[in-house]
Coordinates of C-alpha atoms and ligand atoms in Angstrom, one line a residue:
Q1092 CA -44.2 44.0 -49.7
S1093 CA -43.3 46.4 -52.5
Q1094 CA -40.3 44.3 -53.3
E1095 CA -42.5 41.2 -53.6
V1096 CA -44.8 43.1 -56.0
S1097 CA -41.9 44.3 -58.2
Q1098 CA -40.5 40.8 -58.2
A1099 CA -43.8 39.5 -59.4
R1100 CA -43.8 42.2 -62.1
I1101 CA -40.5 41.2 -63.5
D1102 CA -41.5 37.5 -63.5
Y1103 CA -44.8 38.4 -65.2
H1104 CA -43.4 39.0 -68.7
V1105 CA -41.1 36.0 -68.5
A1106 CA -43.9 33.9 -67.3
L1107 CA -46.4 35.1 -69.9
Q1108 CA -43.9 34.5 -72.7
A1109 CA -43.0 31.1 -71.4
L1110 CA -46.7 30.2 -71.2
Q1111 CA -47.4 31.5 -74.7
K1112 CA -44.4 29.8 -76.2
H1113 CA -44.2 26.5 -74.4
G1114 CA -47.8 26.1 -73.1
T1115 CA -48.5 23.7 -70.3
N1116 CA -46.3 20.7 -69.4
M1117 CA -47.4 17.7 -67.5
V1118 CA -45.4 14.7 -66.2
C1119 CA -47.1 12.2 -63.9
T1120 CA -46.3 9.1 -61.8
G1121 CA -48.7 6.1 -61.7
K1122 CA -50.1 3.8 -64.2
M1123 CA -53.7 4.1 -63.1
H1124 CA -55.8 7.2 -62.2
T1125 CA -55.9 5.8 -58.6
D1126 CA -52.2 6.0 -58.1
R1127 CA -51.3 9.0 -60.1
I1128 CA -49.8 12.4 -59.0
C1129 CA -49.0 14.9 -61.8
R1130 CA -46.6 17.7 -61.9
F1131 CA -47.4 20.7 -64.1
D1132 CA -45.7 23.8 -65.4
Y1133 CA -48.1 26.5 -66.2
L1134 CA -51.3 24.7 -65.6
C1135 CA -54.1 27.4 -65.7
Y1136 CA -57.5 27.7 -64.0
S1137 CA -60.5 29.5 -65.4
S1138 CA -62.7 30.7 -62.6
E1139 CA -65.4 31.4 -65.1
A1140 CA -65.5 27.9 -66.4
E1141 CA -64.4 26.4 -63.1
E1142 CA -62.0 24.2 -65.0
F1143 CA -58.3 23.7 -65.2
V1144 CA -56.9 24.4 -68.6
F1145 CA -54.0 22.8 -70.4
F1146 CA -52.5 25.0 -73.1
H1147 CA -51.0 23.0 -76.0
S1148 CA -48.0 24.3 -77.8
N1149 CA -45.5 22.6 -80.1
S1150 CA -43.3 21.9 -77.1
S1151 CA -46.0 20.8 -74.6
V1152 CA -45.4 17.5 -72.9
M1153 CA -48.3 15.4 -71.6
L1154 CA -47.2 12.2 -70.0
P1155 CA -49.1 9.9 -69.8
N1156 CA -50.6 10.7 -73.1
L1157 CA -53.8 8.9 -72.7
G1158 CA -55.9 10.5 -75.5
S1159 CA -59.5 10.1 -74.5
R1160 CA -58.7 7.4 -72.0
R1161 CA -58.1 10.5 -69.9
F1162 CA -61.8 10.5 -69.3
Q1163 CA -62.1 6.8 -68.5
P1164 CA -62.9 7.7 -65.8
A1165 CA -60.4 10.5 -65.0
L1166 CA -56.8 11.5 -65.1
L1167 CA -56.5 11.1 -61.4
D1168 CA -58.1 11.2 -57.9
L1169 CA -58.0 14.6 -56.3
S1170 CA -58.5 13.2 -52.9
S1171 CA -56.8 10.3 -51.1
V1172 CA -60.1 8.3 -51.2
E1173 CA -59.7 5.8 -54.0
D1174 CA -61.7 6.1 -57.2
H1175 CA -64.5 8.2 -55.7
N1176 CA -66.6 9.6 -58.6
T1177 CA -67.0 13.0 -56.9
Q1178 CA -63.2 13.4 -56.6
Y1179 CA -62.0 13.0 -60.2
F1180 CA -59.6 15.5 -61.8
N1181 CA -59.3 16.5 -65.4
F1182 CA -58.5 19.5 -67.4
L1183 CA -59.8 21.2 -70.6
E1184 CA -57.4 21.7 -73.5
L1185 CA -56.8 24.8 -75.7
P1186 CA -54.1 25.7 -78.1
A1187 CA -51.7 28.2 -76.6
A1188 CA -52.4 30.5 -79.5
T1189 CA -55.9 31.2 -78.0
L1190 CA -54.2 32.9 -75.0
K1191 CA -54.2 36.1 -77.0
Y1192 CA -58.0 36.1 -76.9
M1193 CA -58.2 35.5 -73.2
P1194 CA -58.1 37.6 -70.2
K1195 CA -54.5 38.3 -69.0
P1196 CA -53.5 35.5 -66.8
V1197 CA -52.5 36.0 -63.1
F1198 CA -49.5 33.8 -62.2
V1199 CA -49.1 32.0 -58.9
P1200 CA -45.4 32.0 -58.2
D1201 CA -45.6 29.5 -55.4
V1202 CA -45.1 25.8 -55.9
T1203 CA -48.6 24.6 -55.4
L1204 CA -50.2 21.3 -54.2
I1205 CA -53.8 21.0 -55.5
L1206 CA -56.1 18.5 -53.9
N1207 CA -59.6 17.9 -52.6
R1208 CA -60.2 17.6 -48.9
F1209 CA -62.7 14.7 -48.6
N1210 CA -64.7 15.7 -45.5
P1211 CA -63.1 18.6 -43.7
D1212 CA -65.9 18.7 -41.1
N1213 CA -64.9 15.4 -39.6
L1214 CA -61.7 15.0 -37.6
M1215 CA -61.0 11.4 -38.7
H1216 CA -61.4 12.4 -42.3
V1217 CA -59.2 15.5 -41.8
F1218 CA -56.3 13.4 -40.6
H1219 CA -56.7 10.2 -42.5
D1220 CA -57.8 11.6 -45.9
D1221 CA -56.1 15.0 -46.0
L1222 CA -53.4 15.9 -43.5
I1223 CA -51.3 12.7 -43.4
P1224 CA -51.5 12.2 -47.2
A1225 CA -50.7 15.8 -47.9
F1226 CA -47.8 15.7 -45.4
Y1227 CA -46.3 12.7 -47.2
T1228 CA -47.1 13.9 -50.7
M1229 CA -45.1 17.0 -49.8
K1230 CA -42.3 14.8 -48.5
Q1231 CA -42.3 13.0 -51.8
Y1232 CA -41.6 16.2 -53.9
S1233 CA -38.9 18.3 -52.4
D1234 CA -40.0 21.5 -53.9
L1235 CA -43.3 21.1 -51.9
D1236 CA -41.6 22.6 -48.9
D1237 CA -42.6 24.9 -46.1
E1238 CA -43.2 27.6 -48.7
A1239 CA -45.6 25.6 -50.7
R1240 CA -49.1 26.8 -51.4
L1241 CA -52.0 24.4 -50.9
V1242 CA -55.2 24.7 -52.9
F1243 CA -58.3 22.9 -51.8
M1244 CA -60.7 22.3 -54.8
E1245 CA -63.5 20.3 -53.1
G1246 CA -65.5 23.6 -52.9
W1247 CA -66.2 23.6 -49.1
G1248 CA -65.6 26.5 -46.7
E1249 CA -62.7 26.5 -44.3
G1250 CA -64.4 24.1 -41.9
P1251 CA -63.8 23.7 -38.2
H1252 CA -60.3 22.3 -38.5
F1253 CA -58.7 24.8 -40.9
D1254 CA -56.0 25.6 -38.4
L1255 CA -54.7 22.1 -38.8
Y1256 CA -54.4 22.5 -42.6
R1257 CA -52.5 25.7 -42.0
L1258 CA -49.8 23.7 -40.2
L1259 CA -48.8 22.0 -43.5
S1260 CA -47.0 25.0 -44.8
S1261 CA -46.2 28.6 -43.9
K1262 CA -48.6 29.9 -46.6
Q1263 CA -52.3 30.3 -46.2
P1264 CA -54.1 27.5 -48.1
L1265 CA -56.5 28.7 -50.8
L1266 CA -60.1 27.5 -51.1
K1267 CA -61.8 27.0 -54.5
E1268 CA -64.0 30.0 -53.9
Q1269 CA -61.0 32.2 -53.4
L1270 CA -59.6 31.5 -56.8
R1271 CA -62.0 34.0 -58.3
N1272 CA -60.1 36.7 -56.5
F1273 CA -57.2 36.1 -58.9
G1274 CA -59.2 37.1 -61.9
K1275 CA -60.7 35.1 -64.7
L1276 CA -57.5 33.1 -65.6
M1277 CA -54.8 32.1 -63.2
C1278 CA -51.8 30.0 -64.0
F1279 CA -49.8 28.0 -61.5
T1280 CA -46.1 28.3 -62.4
K1281 CA -45.4 24.9 -60.8
S1282 CA -48.0 22.6 -59.4
Y1283 CA -48.6 19.1 -58.2
I1284 CA -52.1 17.6 -58.4
G1285 CA -53.3 14.6 -56.4
L1286 CA -52.4 13.0 -53.1
S1287 CA -50.4 10.0 -52.1
K1288 CA -52.6 7.1 -50.9
M1289 CA -49.7 5.4 -49.4
T1290 CA -50.6 6.3 -45.8
T1291 CA -54.3 5.6 -45.7
W1292 CA -55.4 2.6 -43.7
Y1293 CA -59.1 2.5 -44.0
Q1294 CA -61.8 2.3 -46.7
Y1295 CA -65.1 3.8 -45.9
G1296 CA -67.3 1.2 -47.6
F1297 CA -68.3 2.7 -50.9
V1298 CA -68.0 -0.5 -52.8
Q1299 CA -67.8 -3.1 -50.1
P1300 CA -68.6 -2.7 -46.3
Q1301 CA -66.0 -0.5 -44.6
G1302 CA -62.8 -2.0 -43.2
P1303 CA -59.1 -1.8 -43.2
K1304 CA -57.6 -1.3 -46.6
A1305 CA -56.7 -4.5 -48.4
N1306 CA -52.9 -3.9 -48.6
M1307 CA -51.7 -1.4 -46.2
L1308 CA -48.4 0.3 -47.0
V1309 CA -48.0 2.4 -43.9
S1310 CA -46.6 1.5 -40.5
G1311 CA -46.9 3.2 -37.2
N1312 CA -43.5 4.8 -37.7
E1313 CA -44.8 7.1 -40.5
I1314 CA -47.9 8.0 -38.5
R1315 CA -45.8 8.8 -35.4
Q1316 CA -43.3 10.9 -37.5
F1317 CA -46.3 12.8 -38.8
A1318 CA -47.6 13.3 -35.3
V1319 CA -44.3 14.5 -34.0
A1320 CA -44.0 17.0 -36.9
L1321 CA -47.5 18.3 -36.3
M1322 CA -46.9 18.6 -32.6
E1323 CA -43.8 20.7 -33.3
K1324 CA -45.8 23.0 -35.5
M1325 CA -48.3 23.4 -32.7
N1326 CA -45.5 24.1 -30.2
I1327 CA -46.3 21.1 -28.1
T1328 CA -43.6 19.2 -26.3
R1329 CA -44.7 15.7 -25.4
A1330 CA -44.6 14.9 -21.7
E1331 CA -41.2 13.3 -21.4
E1332 CA -40.9 9.9 -23.1
V1333 CA -40.4 7.1 -20.7
E1334 CA -37.5 5.5 -22.4
R1335 CA -34.5 7.7 -21.3
E1336 CA -31.0 6.6 -21.5
G1337 CA -29.4 5.8 -18.2
A1338 CA -32.7 5.3 -16.4
S1339 CA -33.1 1.8 -14.9
A1340 CA -36.3 -0.2 -15.5
E1341 CA -37.3 0.5 -11.9
D1342 CA -36.8 4.3 -12.3
E1343 CA -38.8 4.2 -15.4
K1344 CA -41.6 2.3 -13.7
E1345 CA -41.6 4.8 -10.8
K1346 CA -41.5 7.8 -13.0
E1347 CA -44.2 6.4 -15.2
K1348 CA -46.5 5.7 -12.3
K1349 CA -46.4 9.2 -11.0
D1350 CA -47.3 10.8 -14.3
E1351 CA -49.9 8.3 -15.4
Y1352 CA -53.4 9.5 -16.2
V1353 CA -56.5 8.4 -18.2
V1354 CA -58.1 10.6 -20.7
V1355 CA -61.8 10.4 -21.4
F1356 CA -62.6 12.0 -24.8
S1357 CA -66.1 13.1 -24.4
R1358 CA -68.7 14.1 -27.0
S1359 CA -71.2 16.7 -25.9
T1360 CA -73.8 16.8 -28.7
T1361 CA -74.3 13.3 -30.1
R1362 CA -73.5 9.6 -29.2
L1363 CA -73.2 10.5 -25.5
I1364 CA -71.9 8.5 -22.6
L1365 CA -74.9 9.2 -20.2
N1366 CA -73.0 8.2 -17.0
E1367 CA -69.7 9.8 -17.8
A1368 CA -69.1 11.0 -14.2
E1369 CA -69.6 7.4 -12.9
L1370 CA -67.3 6.1 -15.6
I1371 CA -64.6 8.5 -14.7
M1372 CA -64.8 7.5 -11.0
V1373 CA -64.6 3.9 -11.9
L1374 CA -61.6 4.4 -14.2
A1375 CA -59.8 6.4 -11.4
Q1376 CA -60.5 3.6 -9.0
E1377 CA -59.6 0.8 -11.3
F1378 CA -56.3 2.2 -12.5
Q1379 CA -55.4 4.4 -9.5
M1380 CA -54.8 7.3 -11.8
R1381 CA -56.2 10.6 -12.3
V1382 CA -58.8 11.0 -15.1
V1383 CA -58.9 14.0 -17.4
T1384 CA -61.7 14.7 -19.8
V1385 CA -61.3 16.5 -23.1
S1386 CA -63.8 17.5 -25.8
L1387 CA -63.6 19.2 -29.1
E1388 CA -66.4 21.5 -27.9
E1389 CA -64.5 22.8 -24.9
Q1390 CA -60.8 22.8 -25.7
S1391 CA -58.5 24.0 -28.4
F1392 CA -57.1 21.2 -30.5
P1393 CA -53.5 21.8 -29.5
S1394 CA -54.5 21.6 -25.8
I1395 CA -56.2 18.3 -26.4
V1396 CA -53.1 17.0 -28.2
Q1397 CA -51.0 18.1 -25.3
V1398 CA -53.1 16.1 -22.9
I1399 CA -53.4 13.0 -25.1
S1400 CA -49.7 13.0 -25.9
G1401 CA -48.9 12.1 -22.2
A1402 CA -51.8 9.8 -21.5
S1403 CA -51.6 6.1 -20.6
I1404 CA -55.2 5.3 -21.5
L1405 CA -57.7 7.0 -23.9
V1406 CA -61.3 6.1 -23.4
S1407 CA -63.9 7.3 -25.9
M1408 CA -67.2 6.5 -27.7
H1409 CA -66.6 5.4 -31.3
G1410 CA -66.2 8.5 -33.3
A1411 CA -63.9 10.8 -35.3
Q1412 CA -62.3 12.2 -32.1
L1413 CA -60.6 8.9 -31.7
V1414 CA -58.2 9.6 -34.5
T1415 CA -56.3 11.7 -31.9
S1416 CA -55.0 8.3 -30.6
L1417 CA -52.2 8.8 -33.1
F1418 CA -50.8 11.4 -30.6
L1419 CA -50.8 8.9 -27.7
P1420 CA -47.4 7.8 -26.4
R1421 CA -46.1 4.3 -27.3
R1422 CA -47.6 1.6 -25.0
A1423 CA -50.7 3.5 -24.3
T1424 CA -54.1 1.8 -24.4
V1425 CA -57.2 2.9 -26.5
V1426 CA -60.6 1.9 -25.2
E1427 CA -63.3 2.4 -27.7
L1428 CA -67.0 2.2 -26.7
F1429 CA -69.7 1.1 -29.1
P1430 CA -73.5 1.8 -28.8
F1431 CA -76.1 -1.0 -28.7
A1432 CA -76.4 -3.2 -31.9
V1433 CA -73.1 -1.9 -33.4
N1434 CA -70.6 -4.6 -33.9
P1435 CA -67.0 -3.3 -33.0
E1436 CA -65.5 -5.8 -35.5
Q1437 CA -67.2 -4.1 -38.4
Y1438 CA -66.2 -0.5 -37.7
T1439 CA -62.4 -0.5 -37.1
P1440 CA -60.8 2.7 -38.3
Y1441 CA -59.3 3.3 -34.8
K1442 CA -58.6 -0.3 -34.1
T1443 CA -56.7 -0.5 -37.4
L1444 CA -54.8 2.6 -36.5
A1445 CA -53.8 1.4 -33.1
S1446 CA -52.8 -2.0 -34.5
L1447 CA -50.5 -0.7 -37.2
P1448 CA -47.1 -2.4 -36.8
G1449 CA -44.9 -0.1 -34.8
M1450 CA -47.7 2.1 -33.6
D1451 CA -47.3 0.3 -30.2
L1452 CA -50.8 1.0 -28.9
H1453 CA -53.0 -1.5 -27.1
Y1454 CA -56.6 -1.6 -28.3
I1455 CA -59.7 -2.7 -26.4
S1456 CA -63.3 -2.3 -27.4
W1457 CA -66.5 -2.5 -25.3
R1458 CA -70.0 -2.8 -26.7
N1459 CA -73.3 -2.0 -25.0
T1460 CA -75.3 -5.3 -25.1
M1461 CA -78.1 -4.1 -22.8
E1462 CA -80.9 -2.6 -24.8
E1463 CA -82.4 -0.9 -21.7
N1464 CA -79.2 1.1 -21.4
T1465 CA -79.5 2.7 -24.8
I1466 CA -81.3 6.0 -25.7
T1467 CA -82.5 6.2 -29.3
H1468 CA -83.4 9.2 -31.3
P1469 CA -85.9 8.1 -33.9
D1470 CA -87.3 11.7 -34.4
R1471 CA -84.1 13.4 -35.3
P1472 CA -83.2 14.3 -38.9
W1473 CA -82.1 11.3 -41.0
E1474 CA -78.4 12.3 -41.0
Q1475 CA -78.4 12.1 -37.2
G1476 CA -80.0 8.7 -37.2
G1477 CA -83.7 9.6 -37.3
I1478 CA -86.0 7.0 -38.9
A1479 CA -89.4 8.8 -38.8
H1480 CA -89.2 9.4 -42.6
L1481 CA -89.1 5.6 -43.2
E1482 CA -92.1 3.4 -43.9
K1483 CA -93.7 2.0 -40.8
E1484 CA -92.6 -1.6 -41.6
E1485 CA -89.0 -0.6 -42.1
Q1486 CA -89.1 1.4 -38.8
E1487 CA -90.4 -1.6 -37.0
R1488 CA -87.8 -3.9 -38.5
I1489 CA -85.0 -1.5 -37.4
L1490 CA -86.5 -1.2 -33.9
A1491 CA -86.6 -5.0 -33.5
S1492 CA -83.0 -5.6 -34.9
K1493 CA -80.3 -6.2 -32.3
D1494 CA -77.4 -6.0 -34.7
V1495 CA -76.8 -3.7 -37.7
P1496 CA -76.2 -6.0 -40.7
R1497 CA -73.2 -5.2 -42.9
H1498 CA -73.9 -2.3 -45.2
L1499 CA -72.3 0.1 -47.6
C1500 CA -71.5 3.8 -46.8
C1501 CA -73.0 6.3 -46.0
R1502 CA -76.7 6.7 -45.6
N1503 CA -77.8 3.4 -44.2
P1504 CA -80.7 4.4 -41.9
E1505 CA -80.3 1.5 -39.6
W1506 CA -76.6 2.2 -39.1
L1507 CA -77.2 5.9 -38.5
Y1508 CA -80.0 5.1 -36.1
R1509 CA -77.8 2.8 -34.0
I1510 CA -74.6 4.7 -34.2
Y1511 CA -76.2 7.9 -32.9
Q1512 CA -77.6 6.3 -29.8
D1513 CA -76.6 7.6 -26.4
T1514 CA -75.3 5.0 -24.0
L1515 CA -75.5 4.3 -20.3
V1516 CA -72.3 2.4 -19.8
D1517 CA -72.9 -0.7 -17.7
I1518 CA -70.0 -0.6 -15.3
P1519 CA -69.6 -4.3 -14.4
S1520 CA -69.4 -5.4 -18.0
F1521 CA -67.1 -2.4 -18.8
L1522 CA -64.8 -3.3 -16.0
E1523 CA -64.8 -7.0 -17.1
V1524 CA -63.8 -6.1 -20.6
L1525 CA -61.2 -3.7 -19.4
K1526 CA -59.6 -6.2 -17.1
E1527 CA -59.6 -8.9 -19.7
G1528 CA -58.2 -6.6 -22.3
M1529 CA -55.4 -5.4 -20.1
K1530 CA -54.3 -9.0 -19.6
T1531 CA -53.2 -9.2 -23.2
K1532 CA -51.3 -5.9 -23.1
P1533 CA -47.7 -6.7 -24.1
S1534 CA -45.2 -6.3 -21.3
M1535 CA -42.6 -3.5 -21.3
K1536 CA -39.9 -5.8 -22.6
K1537 CA -41.9 -7.3 -25.4
S1538 CA -43.0 -4.0 -26.7
K1539 CA -39.5 -2.6 -26.9
T1540 CA -39.5 -1.9 -30.6
A1541 CA -37.9 -4.8 -32.3
S1542 CA -35.4 -4.1 -35.0
T1543 CA -36.9 -4.2 -38.5
V1544 CA -33.6 -4.4 -40.4
H1545 CA -33.9 -7.2 -42.8
P1546 CA -31.1 -9.6 -43.9
G1547 CA -29.4 -9.1 -47.2
R1548 CA -29.0 -11.9 -49.7
V1549 CA -26.7 -14.7 -48.6
R1550 CA -23.5 -14.4 -50.7
E1551 CA -21.6 -16.9 -52.8
P1552 CA -24.2 -19.6 -52.6
Q1553 CA -22.9 -22.9 -54.0
C1554 CA -23.8 -26.5 -54.3
Q1555 CA -21.8 -29.7 -54.9
T1556 CA -23.2 -33.0 -55.6
S1557 CA -21.9 -36.5 -55.4
V1558 CA -23.4 -39.8 -56.4
Q1559 CA -22.8 -42.5 -53.8
T1560 CA -24.5 -45.5 -55.3
T1561 CA -27.2 -46.0 -57.9
N1562 CA -29.8 -44.9 -55.4
E1563 CA -27.9 -42.7 -53.0
A1564 CA -26.7 -39.2 -53.6
K1565 CA -25.5 -36.2 -51.6
L1566 CA -26.1 -32.5 -52.1
T1567 CA -23.9 -30.0 -50.3
V1568 CA -25.1 -26.4 -50.2
S1569 CA -23.0 -23.6 -48.7
W1570 CA -23.1 -19.8 -48.6
Q1571 CA -21.6 -16.8 -46.9
I1572 CA -23.4 -14.5 -44.5
P1573 CA -25.3 -11.5 -45.9
W1574 CA -23.2 -8.4 -46.2
N1575 CA -25.1 -6.3 -43.7
L1576 CA -24.9 -9.0 -41.0
K1577 CA -21.3 -8.1 -40.1
Y1578 CA -22.5 -4.7 -39.0
L1579 CA -25.4 -5.9 -36.9
K1580 CA -26.1 -7.4 -33.6
V1581 CA -28.8 -10.0 -34.3
R1582 CA -30.2 -12.2 -31.6
E1583 CA -30.8 -15.1 -33.9
V1584 CA -29.6 -15.8 -37.4
K1585 CA -30.9 -18.7 -39.3
Y1586 CA -30.9 -19.8 -42.9
E1587 CA -33.7 -21.3 -44.9
V1588 CA -33.0 -23.7 -47.8
W1589 CA -35.6 -24.9 -50.3
I1590 CA -34.8 -27.8 -52.4
Q1591 CA -37.1 -28.6 -55.3
E1592 CA -36.8 -31.4 -57.8
Q1593 CA -37.0 -29.9 -61.2
G1594 CA -40.4 -30.2 -62.7
E1595 CA -42.1 -30.8 -59.4
N1596 CA -44.3 -28.1 -57.9
T1597 CA -43.5 -28.8 -54.3
Y1598 CA -40.2 -28.2 -52.5
M1599 CA -38.6 -29.3 -49.2
P1600 CA -37.9 -26.4 -46.8
Y1601 CA -35.1 -26.6 -44.2
I1602 CA -34.2 -24.2 -41.5
L1603 CA -30.5 -24.3 -40.6
P1604 CA -28.3 -22.4 -38.1
Q1605 CA -25.1 -22.9 -40.0
Q1606 CA -23.7 -21.8 -43.4
N1607 CA -23.5 -25.2 -45.1
Y1608 CA -25.2 -28.5 -45.0
T1609 CA -25.1 -31.8 -46.8
F1610 CA -28.4 -33.2 -47.7
S1611 CA -28.7 -37.0 -48.3
E1612 CA -32.3 -37.9 -47.4
N1613 CA -34.7 -37.6 -50.3
I1614 CA -31.8 -36.8 -52.7
K1615 CA -31.8 -39.1 -55.7
P1616 CA -29.0 -39.5 -58.2
F1617 CA -29.5 -38.5 -61.8
T1618 CA -32.0 -35.8 -60.8
T1619 CA -31.8 -32.1 -61.2
Y1620 CA -32.5 -30.0 -58.1
L1621 CA -33.2 -26.3 -57.8
V1622 CA -31.9 -24.8 -54.5
W1623 CA -32.9 -21.5 -52.9
V1624 CA -31.2 -20.0 -49.8
R1625 CA -32.2 -17.0 -47.7
C1626 CA -31.3 -15.6 -44.3
I1627 CA -33.8 -15.0 -41.5
F1628 CA -33.2 -12.7 -38.5
N1629 CA -35.0 -13.3 -35.2
K1630 CA -37.5 -15.8 -36.6
N1631 CA -39.6 -13.5 -38.7
L1632 CA -37.4 -11.0 -40.6
L1633 CA -37.0 -12.7 -43.9
G1634 CA -34.3 -11.8 -46.4
P1635 CA -34.4 -12.2 -50.2
F1636 CA -33.5 -15.5 -51.8
A1637 CA -30.2 -15.7 -53.5
D1638 CA -30.2 -16.6 -57.2
V1639 CA -31.5 -20.1 -57.6
L1640 CA -28.8 -22.8 -57.8
M1641 CA -29.1 -25.7 -60.1
S1642 CA -27.5 -29.0 -59.3
V1643 CA -27.3 -31.8 -61.8
L1644 CA -26.7 -35.1 -60.2
Ligands
UDP2559 N1 -68.2 15.7 -32.7 C1 -67.9 16.2 -31.5 N2 -68.8 16.1 -30.5 C2 -70.0 15.5 -30.7 C3 -70.3 15.0 -31.9 C4 -69.4 15.2 -33.0 O1 -66.9 16.8 -31.3 O2 -70.8 15.5 -29.7 C5 -67.3 15.9 -33.8 C6 -66.7 14.5 -34.2 O3 -65.5 14.2 -33.5 C7 -66.4 14.8 -35.7 C8 -67.5 15.7 -36.1 O4 -67.9 16.3 -35.0 O5 -65.1 15.4 -35.9 C9 -68.6 15.0 -36.9 O6 -69.2 14.0 -36.0 P1 -70.0 12.8 -36.5 O7 -70.8 12.2 -35.4 O8 -70.8 13.3 -37.7 O9 -69.0 11.8 -37.1 P2 -68.2 10.5 -36.4 O10 -67.7 11.0 -35.1 O11 -69.2 9.5 -36.3 O12 -67.1 10.2 -37.4

């Protein structure tokens, strides 16, 4: 401890001199505020002003140098939720010379990641908006290692899932309110601000109704690697993976059967399953497996993950707890239940997660279509779906509606009213959906993770032409295999050739098994053709086109 203090003392004068002389430095990635992460030397924070401060010196760097475009609308998003106006980051500016009139700064020696948690009370938001993005932002910058310090600037308290945030590094994360304890002016020696949005898969409906993100950049692989890393931190070892070397398919089946169980993730305060006991019995009977229930109210999070990580089927009412399906083993099934008047197609954060390529989960949804089986709560507070505060006419319209129309986030009363209903699950319709859904579960063989190694460019592409008669010509195209193919075992290798007459905007595509071909149909003499060639592995893994060939006949 004393060593740490004296170390900090020695650093102090160096740090203060560096700050006074060089001021703050900033270098960022990203062209837009929505894809920007910035790295700072000596970014300071005034707890009095509740603002970050950039000290300008002659040698300060500020890249991008946006001028006042820095406020249109902001330098960057502090959370992983895109372009949300409560999540913008900016700093104030001062000349470094003003430091001599300021309180002595306290320096934070740790490499720091500064961000906003979006909604730390809600487990889905915790994982999707904070934990996974922070995990991969830290992977992106190697000095954000296990010793990194996280600072949460959204201004909330720890929240119910703070232990999960603690897993991201060995140092206790700091909350905004705790920054005061460092005095009036604190300076982060090295810091990164912002979160990678690369891993998020869902948009919550702030500008258009909620749904999967328009272009997803994450696959199940990254989600699963995150899950494994988090489980290691929680000291959880997954119930043995089914695919072991040396085990025959029969062995595997046998072994799998013995260990198989269903998990019902239950909610005990809102959006209840009213006949949970009956549902559990039915599941046990239908699958001939034991059924385990878990709930956030009754178990520690690690113990829930331990159970889920070995489950074959996870059944739950729609809700944040379903984000734990990212801990399910490959080939497991997620069964999501929806209350009356809520269309499963319109609320798909968990379906999207389960369906990410390489996530290898099977997804089934069931919806209560029987109004007599729903219990509504019109007299609750509005945020739990109460509608008593609405005009009589509006209340009546909502009561009569059998389907929540599409809506924006987050306070649509009809949506809240319907999503917070309790449900008596109709067993026959549930079983029917389950049986139907299980029919489309990919078989063991099919789900064996297919290779995702793409072909390289074909090499040495060439074309040769010959004019036969005034209206007959031949075009011979040949190429060599992609360089990486000689190291790979590929089930099926094909080549695609596109031939376009110069000036036309259509082309003729051909799929060929061999490395050369002579085209004579549709080839005219005295015409210029453009030829593209690429390799395809296993029908759908497309390689890049080689440089276009031009043939003059
Ligand atoms: N929650 C819970 N049990 C309940 C109700 C909620 O564990 O009976 C948890 C839920 O998983 C989430 C948080 O409390 O992490 C907030 O729940 P809410 O219903 O507001 O959000 P939703 O689940 O619809 O995302």
